[in-house]
Structure formats: C-alpha cells, structure tokens
C-alpha cells in the first residue's frame, strides 16, 4: 500500500513539475486568445474631456487592418496583429500605425470579456492614453 501511495505522489509531483517547467518555457497550452475585432467598434477615450471624445468615434476593423473613425472622416489606417505588450509584456492585439507614417505609435487591445476591448495608446513604450471599444 505504501509503495502504491508513494508512486502516486511521485507521479503527481513529477507531472506538476513538468507542467510548471513547460509553462515557464512557454510550452504549456495557453488559454484561447480572443478573436481579432471585426467591423465597427464605437470608441470612448477614458479620462478625457467631452471635446476629445467629439473628435474620435471609434475604429473600423477589416481583417488585419483598421481605420479610425473621426470627425475628419475615416483616417489613419493601421495594421492589426498579435504580439506582446511593450508596456507589460502580456499578449495583446496590436494596432500598429507605422504604415501611416507614425512608427513607434501603437494601440494595445485586450478583451473586456464582453465582446469589446480595452485599449492603451502607446508612444514607444510609454502609455499615452486609454480608451474602450464597444459594439
């Protein structure tokens, strides 16, 4: 009986250790990532005055591209892809404005768990503003 119990404990401990090492090496199975946004999302700058929100209305996503919906029309296209955040290293959906002549300017999106996204506008590696995107 003791041998069987000892074997079970050793097996469970080894399995847990291999799982931990795998996760530290990036080999563990990660939780499914949220899908890329598609279609129109209304935007709301957080911590900004009403006039700032009267200029930017949201984003229109199509495949791996996005364009901003503003008072001046649909402007400032960007590429969309997955990467790690330059702010905290966590996985994010990146809106990269380099194609619009704005290298180093990007938005980093995370799912809010309700079909929308929370965003951080980043210049280099410095957060510049925050916003939400909702259907």
PDB file of C-alpha atoms in Angstrom:
ATOM      1  CA  UNK A   1       0.000   0.000   0.000  1.00  0.00           C
ATOM      2  CA  UNK A   2       2.780   2.416   0.912  1.00  0.00           C
ATOM      3  CA  UNK A   3       4.574   1.736  -2.359  1.00  0.00           C
ATOM      4  CA  UNK A   4       1.436   2.455  -4.406  1.00  0.00           C
ATOM      5  CA  UNK A   5       0.803   5.678  -2.476  1.00  0.00           C
ATOM      6  CA  UNK A   6       4.450   6.746  -2.837  1.00  0.00           C
ATOM      7  CA  UNK A   7       4.309   6.024  -6.599  1.00  0.00           C
ATOM      8  CA  UNK A   8       1.103   8.063  -6.981  1.00  0.00           C
ATOM      9  CA  UNK A   9       2.583  11.023  -5.078  1.00  0.00           C
ATOM     10  CA  UNK A  10       5.837  10.933  -7.086  1.00  0.00           C
ATOM     11  CA  UNK A  11       3.913  10.695 -10.366  1.00  0.00           C
ATOM     12  CA  UNK A  12       1.623  13.622  -9.469  1.00  0.00           C
ATOM     13  CA  UNK A  13       4.574  15.724  -8.307  1.00  0.00           C
ATOM     14  CA  UNK A  14       6.558  14.981 -11.482  1.00  0.00           C
ATOM     15  CA  UNK A  15       3.565  15.815 -13.669  1.00  0.00           C
ATOM     16  CA  UNK A  16       3.059  19.122 -11.849  1.00  0.00           C
ATOM     17  CA  UNK A  17       6.768  19.935 -12.151  1.00  0.00           C
ATOM     18  CA  UNK A  18       6.840  19.212 -15.904  1.00  0.00           C
ATOM     19  CA  UNK A  19       3.734  21.371 -16.369  1.00  0.00           C
ATOM     20  CA  UNK A  20       5.343  24.238 -14.427  1.00  0.00           C
ATOM     21  CA  UNK A  21       8.619  23.977 -16.343  1.00  0.00           C
ATOM     22  CA  UNK A  22       6.693  23.851 -19.624  1.00  0.00           C
ATOM     23  CA  UNK A  23       4.775  26.987 -18.693  1.00  0.00           C
ATOM     24  CA  UNK A  24       7.973  28.766 -17.732  1.00  0.00           C
ATOM     25  CA  UNK A  25       9.420  27.802 -21.116  1.00  0.00           C
ATOM     26  CA  UNK A  26       6.290  28.941 -22.931  1.00  0.00           C
ATOM     27  CA  UNK A  27       5.372  25.381 -23.886  1.00  0.00           C
ATOM     28  CA  UNK A  28       2.198  24.998 -21.828  1.00  0.00           C
ATOM     29  CA  UNK A  29      -1.137  25.316 -23.543  1.00  0.00           C
ATOM     30  CA  UNK A  30      -2.291  28.915 -23.217  1.00  0.00           C
ATOM     31  CA  UNK A  31      -5.885  29.990 -22.864  1.00  0.00           C
ATOM     32  CA  UNK A  32      -7.516  30.685 -26.226  1.00  0.00           C
ATOM     33  CA  UNK A  33      -6.859  34.204 -27.439  1.00  0.00           C
ATOM     34  CA  UNK A  34      -9.790  36.445 -28.261  1.00  0.00           C
ATOM     35  CA  UNK A  35     -10.560  36.792 -31.962  1.00  0.00           C
ATOM     36  CA  UNK A  36      -9.423  39.837 -33.876  1.00  0.00           C
ATOM     37  CA  UNK A  37     -12.031  42.570 -33.825  1.00  0.00           C
ATOM     38  CA  UNK A  38     -14.128  42.778 -36.993  1.00  0.00           C
ATOM     39  CA  UNK A  39     -16.465  45.529 -38.113  1.00  0.00           C
ATOM     40  CA  UNK A  40     -17.190  48.814 -36.367  1.00  0.00           C
ATOM     41  CA  UNK A  41     -16.496  49.473 -32.688  1.00  0.00           C
ATOM     42  CA  UNK A  42     -17.558  52.704 -31.025  1.00  0.00           C
ATOM     43  CA  UNK A  43     -14.718  54.292 -29.113  1.00  0.00           C
ATOM     44  CA  UNK A  44     -14.610  56.216 -25.863  1.00  0.00           C
ATOM     45  CA  UNK A  45     -11.452  57.892 -24.576  1.00  0.00           C
ATOM     46  CA  UNK A  46     -11.224  57.349 -20.844  1.00  0.00           C
ATOM     47  CA  UNK A  47     -10.048  60.128 -18.571  1.00  0.00           C
ATOM     48  CA  UNK A  48     -10.518  62.720 -21.313  1.00  0.00           C
ATOM     49  CA  UNK A  49     -12.925  65.603 -21.622  1.00  0.00           C
ATOM     50  CA  UNK A  50     -16.068  65.552 -23.727  1.00  0.00           C
ATOM     51  CA  UNK A  51     -14.473  67.651 -26.532  1.00  0.00           C
ATOM     52  CA  UNK A  52     -11.788  64.988 -27.094  1.00  0.00           C
ATOM     53  CA  UNK A  53     -14.496  62.341 -27.471  1.00  0.00           C
ATOM     54  CA  UNK A  54     -16.266  64.556 -30.018  1.00  0.00           C
ATOM     55  CA  UNK A  55     -13.277  64.142 -32.375  1.00  0.00           C
ATOM     56  CA  UNK A  56     -12.722  60.359 -32.338  1.00  0.00           C
ATOM     57  CA  UNK A  57     -15.687  57.989 -32.692  1.00  0.00           C
ATOM     58  CA  UNK A  58     -14.102  54.545 -32.910  1.00  0.00           C
ATOM     59  CA  UNK A  59     -12.415  52.087 -35.239  1.00  0.00           C
ATOM     60  CA  UNK A  60     -13.452  50.000 -38.262  1.00  0.00           C
ATOM     61  CA  UNK A  61     -11.675  46.624 -38.454  1.00  0.00           C
ATOM     62  CA  UNK A  62     -11.358  44.581 -41.651  1.00  0.00           C
ATOM     63  CA  UNK A  63      -9.134  41.508 -41.470  1.00  0.00           C
ATOM     64  CA  UNK A  64      -5.641  42.545 -40.417  1.00  0.00           C
ATOM     65  CA  UNK A  65      -6.258  46.268 -40.932  1.00  0.00           C
ATOM     66  CA  UNK A  66      -8.138  49.027 -39.152  1.00  0.00           C
ATOM     67  CA  UNK A  67      -9.021  52.639 -39.813  1.00  0.00           C
ATOM     68  CA  UNK A  68     -10.051  55.283 -37.290  1.00  0.00           C
ATOM     69  CA  UNK A  69     -13.487  56.872 -37.491  1.00  0.00           C
ATOM     70  CA  UNK A  70     -13.087  60.589 -36.700  1.00  0.00           C
ATOM     71  CA  UNK A  71     -14.747  63.938 -37.199  1.00  0.00           C
ATOM     72  CA  UNK A  72     -12.423  64.340 -40.236  1.00  0.00           C
ATOM     73  CA  UNK A  73     -13.613  61.014 -41.703  1.00  0.00           C
ATOM     74  CA  UNK A  74     -12.007  57.600 -41.859  1.00  0.00           C
ATOM     75  CA  UNK A  75      -8.308  58.331 -41.385  1.00  0.00           C
ATOM     76  CA  UNK A  76      -5.020  56.885 -40.077  1.00  0.00           C
ATOM     77  CA  UNK A  77      -5.041  53.260 -41.276  1.00  0.00           C
ATOM     78  CA  UNK A  78      -3.075  50.686 -39.316  1.00  0.00           C
ATOM     79  CA  UNK A  79      -2.060  47.029 -39.329  1.00  0.00           C
ATOM     80  CA  UNK A  80      -3.514  44.641 -36.741  1.00  0.00           C
ATOM     81  CA  UNK A  81      -1.631  41.647 -35.320  1.00  0.00           C
ATOM     82  CA  UNK A  82      -0.905  39.765 -32.104  1.00  0.00           C
ATOM     83  CA  UNK A  83       2.227  40.467 -30.092  1.00  0.00           C
ATOM     84  CA  UNK A  84       3.363  41.065 -26.556  1.00  0.00           C
ATOM     85  CA  UNK A  85       2.747  44.448 -24.982  1.00  0.00           C
ATOM     86  CA  UNK A  86       5.660  46.879 -24.942  1.00  0.00           C
ATOM     87  CA  UNK A  87       4.212  48.176 -21.662  1.00  0.00           C
ATOM     88  CA  UNK A  88       3.845  44.980 -19.605  1.00  0.00           C
ATOM     89  CA  UNK A  89       4.907  42.048 -21.817  1.00  0.00           C
ATOM     90  CA  UNK A  90       1.476  40.389 -21.848  1.00  0.00           C
ATOM     91  CA  UNK A  91      -0.222  39.171 -25.056  1.00  0.00           C
ATOM     92  CA  UNK A  92      -2.252  41.897 -26.800  1.00  0.00           C
ATOM     93  CA  UNK A  93      -3.794  42.738 -30.134  1.00  0.00           C
ATOM     94  CA  UNK A  94      -1.610  45.466 -31.631  1.00  0.00           C
ATOM     95  CA  UNK A  95      -2.857  48.304 -33.835  1.00  0.00           C
ATOM     96  CA  UNK A  96       0.389  49.451 -35.481  1.00  0.00           C
ATOM     97  CA  UNK A  97       0.341  52.898 -37.126  1.00  0.00           C
ATOM     98  CA  UNK A  98       3.741  52.602 -38.890  1.00  0.00           C
ATOM     99  CA  UNK A  99       2.019  52.292 -42.307  1.00  0.00           C
ATOM    100  CA  UNK A 100       0.551  55.775 -41.693  1.00  0.00           C
ATOM    101  CA  UNK A 101       3.977  57.319 -41.118  1.00  0.00           C
ATOM    102  CA  UNK A 102       3.751  57.005 -37.333  1.00  0.00           C
ATOM    103  CA  UNK A 103       6.480  54.495 -36.385  1.00  0.00           C
ATOM    104  CA  UNK A 104       6.516  53.617 -32.702  1.00  0.00           C
ATOM    105  CA  UNK A 105       2.874  54.614 -32.267  1.00  0.00           C
ATOM    106  CA  UNK A 106       0.520  51.759 -31.489  1.00  0.00           C
ATOM    107  CA  UNK A 107      -2.611  50.805 -29.651  1.00  0.00           C
ATOM    108  CA  UNK A 108      -2.622  47.705 -27.496  1.00  0.00           C
ATOM    109  CA  UNK A 109      -6.000  45.987 -27.116  1.00  0.00           C
ATOM    110  CA  UNK A 110      -7.172  43.442 -24.569  1.00  0.00           C
ATOM    111  CA  UNK A 111     -10.572  41.789 -24.463  1.00  0.00           C
ATOM    112  CA  UNK A 112     -13.001  43.080 -21.864  1.00  0.00           C
ATOM    113  CA  UNK A 113     -14.695  39.661 -21.806  1.00  0.00           C
ATOM    114  CA  UNK A 114     -17.974  41.101 -23.106  1.00  0.00           C
ATOM    115  CA  UNK A 115     -17.208  41.443 -26.823  1.00  0.00           C
ATOM    116  CA  UNK A 116     -15.401  44.771 -26.512  1.00  0.00           C
ATOM    117  CA  UNK A 117     -11.829  45.826 -25.920  1.00  0.00           C
ATOM    118  CA  UNK A 118      -9.829  47.993 -23.551  1.00  0.00           C
ATOM    119  CA  UNK A 119      -7.078  49.938 -25.260  1.00  0.00           C
ATOM    120  CA  UNK A 120      -3.884  51.761 -24.427  1.00  0.00           C
ATOM    121  CA  UNK A 121      -2.374  54.211 -26.906  1.00  0.00           C
ATOM    122  CA  UNK A 122       1.410  53.840 -26.700  1.00  0.00           C
ATOM    123  CA  UNK A 123       4.246  56.039 -27.953  1.00  0.00           C
ATOM    124  CA  UNK A 124       7.454  53.980 -27.950  1.00  0.00           C
ATOM    125  CA  UNK A 125       6.922  52.097 -24.697  1.00  0.00           C
ATOM    126  CA  UNK A 126       5.115  54.904 -22.851  1.00  0.00           C
ATOM    127  CA  UNK A 127       1.337  54.726 -22.367  1.00  0.00           C
ATOM    128  CA  UNK A 128      -0.185  57.965 -23.674  1.00  0.00           C
ATOM    129  CA  UNK A 129      -3.963  57.422 -23.389  1.00  0.00           C
ATOM    130  CA  UNK A 130      -6.611  54.833 -22.616  1.00  0.00           C
ATOM    131  CA  UNK A 131      -9.856  54.008 -24.379  1.00  0.00           C
ATOM    132  CA  UNK A 132     -12.606  51.442 -24.743  1.00  0.00           C
ATOM    133  CA  UNK A 133     -14.088  49.897 -27.862  1.00  0.00           C
ATOM    134  CA  UNK A 134     -17.687  48.630 -27.747  1.00  0.00           C
ATOM    135  CA  UNK A 135     -20.150  47.230 -30.286  1.00  0.00           C
TER     136      UNK A 135
END
